[in-house]
Tab-separated table of C-alpha atoms in Angstrom:
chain	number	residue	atom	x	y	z
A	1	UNK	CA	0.000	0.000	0.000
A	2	UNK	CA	3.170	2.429	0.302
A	3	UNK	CA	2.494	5.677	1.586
A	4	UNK	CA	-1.387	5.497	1.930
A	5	UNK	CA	-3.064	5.945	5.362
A	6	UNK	CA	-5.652	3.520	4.114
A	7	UNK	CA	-7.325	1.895	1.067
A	8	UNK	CA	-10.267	3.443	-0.612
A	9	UNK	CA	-11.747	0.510	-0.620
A	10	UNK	CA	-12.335	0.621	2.950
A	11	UNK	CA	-14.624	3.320	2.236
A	12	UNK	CA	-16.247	2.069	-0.215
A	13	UNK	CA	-17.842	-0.643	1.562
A	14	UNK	CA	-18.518	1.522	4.433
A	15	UNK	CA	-20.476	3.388	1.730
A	16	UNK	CA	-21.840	0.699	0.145
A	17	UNK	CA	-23.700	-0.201	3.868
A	18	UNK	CA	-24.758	3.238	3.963
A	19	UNK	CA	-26.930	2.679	0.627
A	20	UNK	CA	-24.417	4.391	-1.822
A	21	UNK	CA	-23.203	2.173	-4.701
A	22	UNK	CA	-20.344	2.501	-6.718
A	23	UNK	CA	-20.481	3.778	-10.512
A	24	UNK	CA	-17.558	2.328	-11.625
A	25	UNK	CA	-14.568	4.567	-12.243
A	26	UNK	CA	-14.296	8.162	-13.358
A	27	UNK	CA	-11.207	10.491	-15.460
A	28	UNK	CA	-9.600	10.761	-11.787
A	29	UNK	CA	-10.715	7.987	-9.758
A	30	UNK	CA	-11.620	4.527	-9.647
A	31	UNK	CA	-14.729	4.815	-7.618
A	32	UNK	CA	-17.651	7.345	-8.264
A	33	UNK	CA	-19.923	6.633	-5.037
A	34	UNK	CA	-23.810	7.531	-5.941
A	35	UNK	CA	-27.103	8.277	-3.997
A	36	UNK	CA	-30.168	9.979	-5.191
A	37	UNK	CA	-30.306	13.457	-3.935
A	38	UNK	CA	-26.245	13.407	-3.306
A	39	UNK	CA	-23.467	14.911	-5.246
A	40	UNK	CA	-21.484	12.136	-6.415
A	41	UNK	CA	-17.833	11.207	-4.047
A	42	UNK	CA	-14.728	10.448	-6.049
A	43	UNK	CA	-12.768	8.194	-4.339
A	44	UNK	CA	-8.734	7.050	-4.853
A	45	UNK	CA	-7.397	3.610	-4.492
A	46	UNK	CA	-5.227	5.062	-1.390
A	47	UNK	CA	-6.373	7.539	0.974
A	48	UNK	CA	-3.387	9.865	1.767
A	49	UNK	CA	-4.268	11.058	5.331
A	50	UNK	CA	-7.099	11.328	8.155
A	51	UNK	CA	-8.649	14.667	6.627
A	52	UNK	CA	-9.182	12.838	3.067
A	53	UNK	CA	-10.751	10.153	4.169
A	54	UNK	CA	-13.062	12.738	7.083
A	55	UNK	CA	-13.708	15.048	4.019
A	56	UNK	CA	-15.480	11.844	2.114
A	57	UNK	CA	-17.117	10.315	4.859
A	58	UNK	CA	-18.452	13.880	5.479
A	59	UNK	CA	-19.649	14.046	2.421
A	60	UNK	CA	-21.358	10.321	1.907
A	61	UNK	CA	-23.470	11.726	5.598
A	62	UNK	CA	-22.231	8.644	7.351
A	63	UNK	CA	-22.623	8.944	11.008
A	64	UNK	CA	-19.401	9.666	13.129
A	65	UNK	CA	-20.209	6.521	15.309
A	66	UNK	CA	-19.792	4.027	11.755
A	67	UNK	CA	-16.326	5.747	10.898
A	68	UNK	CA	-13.528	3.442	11.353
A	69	UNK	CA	-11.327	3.711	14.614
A	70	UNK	CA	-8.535	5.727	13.366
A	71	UNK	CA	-10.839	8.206	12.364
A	72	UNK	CA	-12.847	8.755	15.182
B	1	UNK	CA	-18.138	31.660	-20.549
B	2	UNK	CA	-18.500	32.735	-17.317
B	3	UNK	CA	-15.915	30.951	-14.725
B	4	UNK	CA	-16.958	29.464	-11.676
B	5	UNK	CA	-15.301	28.851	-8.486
B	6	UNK	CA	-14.650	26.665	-5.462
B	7	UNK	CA	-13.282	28.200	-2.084
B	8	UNK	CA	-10.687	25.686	-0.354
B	9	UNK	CA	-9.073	25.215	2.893
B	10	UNK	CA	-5.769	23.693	3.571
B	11	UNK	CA	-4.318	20.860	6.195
B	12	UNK	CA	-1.255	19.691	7.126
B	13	UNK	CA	-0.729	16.155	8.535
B	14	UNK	CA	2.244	15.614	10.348
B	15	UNK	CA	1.494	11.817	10.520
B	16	UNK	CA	1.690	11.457	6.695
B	17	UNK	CA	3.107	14.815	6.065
B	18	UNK	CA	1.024	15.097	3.432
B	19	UNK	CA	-1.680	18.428	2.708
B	20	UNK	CA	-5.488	17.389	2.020
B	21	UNK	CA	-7.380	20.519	0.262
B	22	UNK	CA	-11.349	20.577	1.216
B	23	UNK	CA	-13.566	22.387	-1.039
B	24	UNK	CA	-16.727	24.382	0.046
B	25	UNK	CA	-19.333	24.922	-2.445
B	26	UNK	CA	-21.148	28.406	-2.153
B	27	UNK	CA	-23.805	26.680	1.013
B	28	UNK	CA	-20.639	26.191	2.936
B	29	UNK	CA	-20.757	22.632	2.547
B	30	UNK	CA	-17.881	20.504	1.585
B	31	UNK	CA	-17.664	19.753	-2.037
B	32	UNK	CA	-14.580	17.559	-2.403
B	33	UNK	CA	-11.386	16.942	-1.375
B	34	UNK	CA	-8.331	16.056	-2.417
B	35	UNK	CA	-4.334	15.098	-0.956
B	36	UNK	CA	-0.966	15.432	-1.675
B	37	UNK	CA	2.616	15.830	-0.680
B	38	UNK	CA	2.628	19.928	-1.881
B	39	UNK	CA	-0.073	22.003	-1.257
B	40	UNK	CA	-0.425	21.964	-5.489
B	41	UNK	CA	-0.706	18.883	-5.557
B	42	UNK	CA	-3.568	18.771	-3.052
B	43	UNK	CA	-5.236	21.214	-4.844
B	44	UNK	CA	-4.897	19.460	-8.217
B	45	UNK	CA	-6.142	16.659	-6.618
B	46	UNK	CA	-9.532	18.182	-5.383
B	47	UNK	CA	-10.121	20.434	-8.363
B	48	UNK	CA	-10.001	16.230	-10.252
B	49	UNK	CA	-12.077	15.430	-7.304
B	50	UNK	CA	-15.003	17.847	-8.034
B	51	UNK	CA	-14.668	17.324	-11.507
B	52	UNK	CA	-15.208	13.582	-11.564
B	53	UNK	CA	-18.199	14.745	-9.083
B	54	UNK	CA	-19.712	16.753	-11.592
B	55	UNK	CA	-19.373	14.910	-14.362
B	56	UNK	CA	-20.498	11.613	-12.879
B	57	UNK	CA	-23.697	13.554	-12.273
B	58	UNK	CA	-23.884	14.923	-15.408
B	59	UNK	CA	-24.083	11.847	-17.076
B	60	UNK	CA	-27.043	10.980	-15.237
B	61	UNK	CA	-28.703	14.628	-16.112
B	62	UNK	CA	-28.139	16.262	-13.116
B	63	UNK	CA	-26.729	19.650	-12.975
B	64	UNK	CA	-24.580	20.742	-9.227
B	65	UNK	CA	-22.440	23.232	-10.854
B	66	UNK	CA	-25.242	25.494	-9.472
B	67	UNK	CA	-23.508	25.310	-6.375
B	68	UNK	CA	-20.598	26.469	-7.356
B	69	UNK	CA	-19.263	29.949	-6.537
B	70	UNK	CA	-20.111	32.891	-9.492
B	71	UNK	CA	-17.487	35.224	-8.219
B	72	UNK	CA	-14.042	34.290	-6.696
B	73	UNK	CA	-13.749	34.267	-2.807
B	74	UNK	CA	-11.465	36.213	-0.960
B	75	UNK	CA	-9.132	33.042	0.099
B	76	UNK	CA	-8.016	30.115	-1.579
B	77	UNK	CA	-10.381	28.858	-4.013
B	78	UNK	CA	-10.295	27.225	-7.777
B	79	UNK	CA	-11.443	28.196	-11.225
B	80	UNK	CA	-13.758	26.331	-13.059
B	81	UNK	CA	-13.336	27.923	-16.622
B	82	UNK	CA	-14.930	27.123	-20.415
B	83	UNK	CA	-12.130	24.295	-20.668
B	84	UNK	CA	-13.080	22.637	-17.607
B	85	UNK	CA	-17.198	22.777	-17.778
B	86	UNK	CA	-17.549	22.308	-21.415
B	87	UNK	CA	-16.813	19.035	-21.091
B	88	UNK	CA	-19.675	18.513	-17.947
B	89	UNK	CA	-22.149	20.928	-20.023
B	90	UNK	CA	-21.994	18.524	-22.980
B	91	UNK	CA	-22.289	15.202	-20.549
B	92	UNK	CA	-24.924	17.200	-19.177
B	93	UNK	CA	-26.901	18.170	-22.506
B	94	UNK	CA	-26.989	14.700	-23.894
B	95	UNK	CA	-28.081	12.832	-20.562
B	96	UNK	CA	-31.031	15.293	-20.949
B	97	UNK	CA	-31.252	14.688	-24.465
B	98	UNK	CA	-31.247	11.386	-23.220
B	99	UNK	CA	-28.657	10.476	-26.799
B	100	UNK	CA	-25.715	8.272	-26.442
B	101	UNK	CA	-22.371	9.554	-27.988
B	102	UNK	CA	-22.632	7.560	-30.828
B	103	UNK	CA	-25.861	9.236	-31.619
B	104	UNK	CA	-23.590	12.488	-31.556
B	105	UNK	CA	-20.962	11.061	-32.916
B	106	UNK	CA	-23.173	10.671	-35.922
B	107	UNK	CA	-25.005	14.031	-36.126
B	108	UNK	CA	-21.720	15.437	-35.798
B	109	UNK	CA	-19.959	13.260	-38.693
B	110	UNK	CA	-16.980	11.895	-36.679
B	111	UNK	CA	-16.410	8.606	-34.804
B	112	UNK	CA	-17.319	7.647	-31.470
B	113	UNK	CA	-13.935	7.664	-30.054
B	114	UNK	CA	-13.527	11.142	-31.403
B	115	UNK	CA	-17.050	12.488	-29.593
B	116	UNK	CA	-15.755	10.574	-26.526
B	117	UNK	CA	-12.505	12.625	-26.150
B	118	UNK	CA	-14.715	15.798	-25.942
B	119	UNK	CA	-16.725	14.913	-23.042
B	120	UNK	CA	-13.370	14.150	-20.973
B	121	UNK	CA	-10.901	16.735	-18.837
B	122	UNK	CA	-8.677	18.935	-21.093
B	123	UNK	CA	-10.563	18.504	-24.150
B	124	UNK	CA	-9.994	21.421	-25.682
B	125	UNK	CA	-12.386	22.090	-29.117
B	126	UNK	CA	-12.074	24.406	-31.432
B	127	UNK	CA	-15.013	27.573	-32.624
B	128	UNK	CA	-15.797	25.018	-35.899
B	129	UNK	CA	-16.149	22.203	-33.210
B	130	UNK	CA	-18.182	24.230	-30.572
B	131	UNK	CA	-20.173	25.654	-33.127
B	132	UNK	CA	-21.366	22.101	-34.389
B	133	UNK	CA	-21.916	21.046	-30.951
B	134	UNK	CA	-24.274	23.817	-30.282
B	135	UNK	CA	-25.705	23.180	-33.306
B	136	UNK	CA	-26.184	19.408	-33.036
B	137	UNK	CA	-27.566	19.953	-29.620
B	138	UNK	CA	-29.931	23.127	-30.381
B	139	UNK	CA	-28.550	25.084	-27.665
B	140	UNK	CA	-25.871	26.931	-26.613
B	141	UNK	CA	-23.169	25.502	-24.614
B	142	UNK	CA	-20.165	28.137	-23.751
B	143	UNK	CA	-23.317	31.021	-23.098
B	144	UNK	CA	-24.706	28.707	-20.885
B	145	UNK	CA	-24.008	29.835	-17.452
């Protein structure tokens, strides 16, 4: 995983539980999470650091409680 | 074209030591983010961010660049120019034209591949090109704002 602080894939099925589903990949990034009545959330294969991976479970509305330890 | 813009705020972690760039659409809610080991880079990466967000809605006709600034902040914040949103406006017009691009790709007398290309980041058409798109499309495109 090199330098990531975690996979993106980690959010994705947290997202994926939360009633988003994945659109396949966009120009940028390999996941495009969807829900009606959301903007869509790029995600990357590897999450750099904590405030990446806050700023797109922010976005997906996923209660603080469901984010992963090393986030809370 | 008018421009639009995003206002951004920037983090440093010193776990990573990496930045992360968080975008805040004109509600104040965040609209993207993106990381990197320079600030620039950050930055590039969120501006990718919200444009994979917009076009991925786009596609399915729905239109968020609404909540994008019209005038440039005061702080940090990108531009959204005619290079950047044609691309979205034209994902945008033929979702709600409900056409696929090889229907344009045939109104327009070039291949699909070719029609494909102008719907992705950097295209970069010329008037002639515009011109037919607006024309195919019956509306304009770079007035649309």
């Amino acid at each position: 995983m090199g330098s990531a602080f975690m996979k993106g894939l980690e959010l994705v099925h947290l997202a994926l539980v939360h009633g988003w589903t994945d659109a396949g990949p966009g120009a940028n990034h390999p996941y495009i999470l969807k829900k009606p009545g959301f903007r869509s959330v790029p995600v990357r294969d590897k999450i750099q650091n904590r405030f990446e991976a806050i700023g797109i479970l922010k976005q997906l509305g996923i209660p603080k409680a469901a984010w992963p330890d090393k986030l809370r | 074209m008018k421009a639009l813009f995003l206002a951004y705020s920037l983090e440093h972690d010193s776990e990573t030591r990496t930045w992360a760039a968080t975008g805040k659409d004109r509600h104040g809610r965040i609209f993207g983010v993106g990381s990197g080991n320079t600030q620039e880079a950050a930055v590039q990466a969120l501006k990718e961010a919200v444009w994979d967000s917009l076009a991925a809605d786009a596609a399915d006709g729905v239109d968020w660049t609404g909540t994008l600034r019209q005038r440039p902040p005061k702080d940090g914040h990108l531009t959204f120019d005619g290079a950047d949103l044609l691309p979205i406006r034209l994902r945008l017009a033929r979702a709600q034209a409900r056409l696929k691009q090889a229907d344009m790709a045939k109104r327009l007398k070039i291949t699909q591949q070719a029609y494909a290309k102008l719907e992705r980041p950097g295209a970069n058409p010329g008037l002639r090109t515009i011109a037919d798109l607006e024309h195919a499309f019956g509306r304009e495109l770079m007035a649309w704002a």
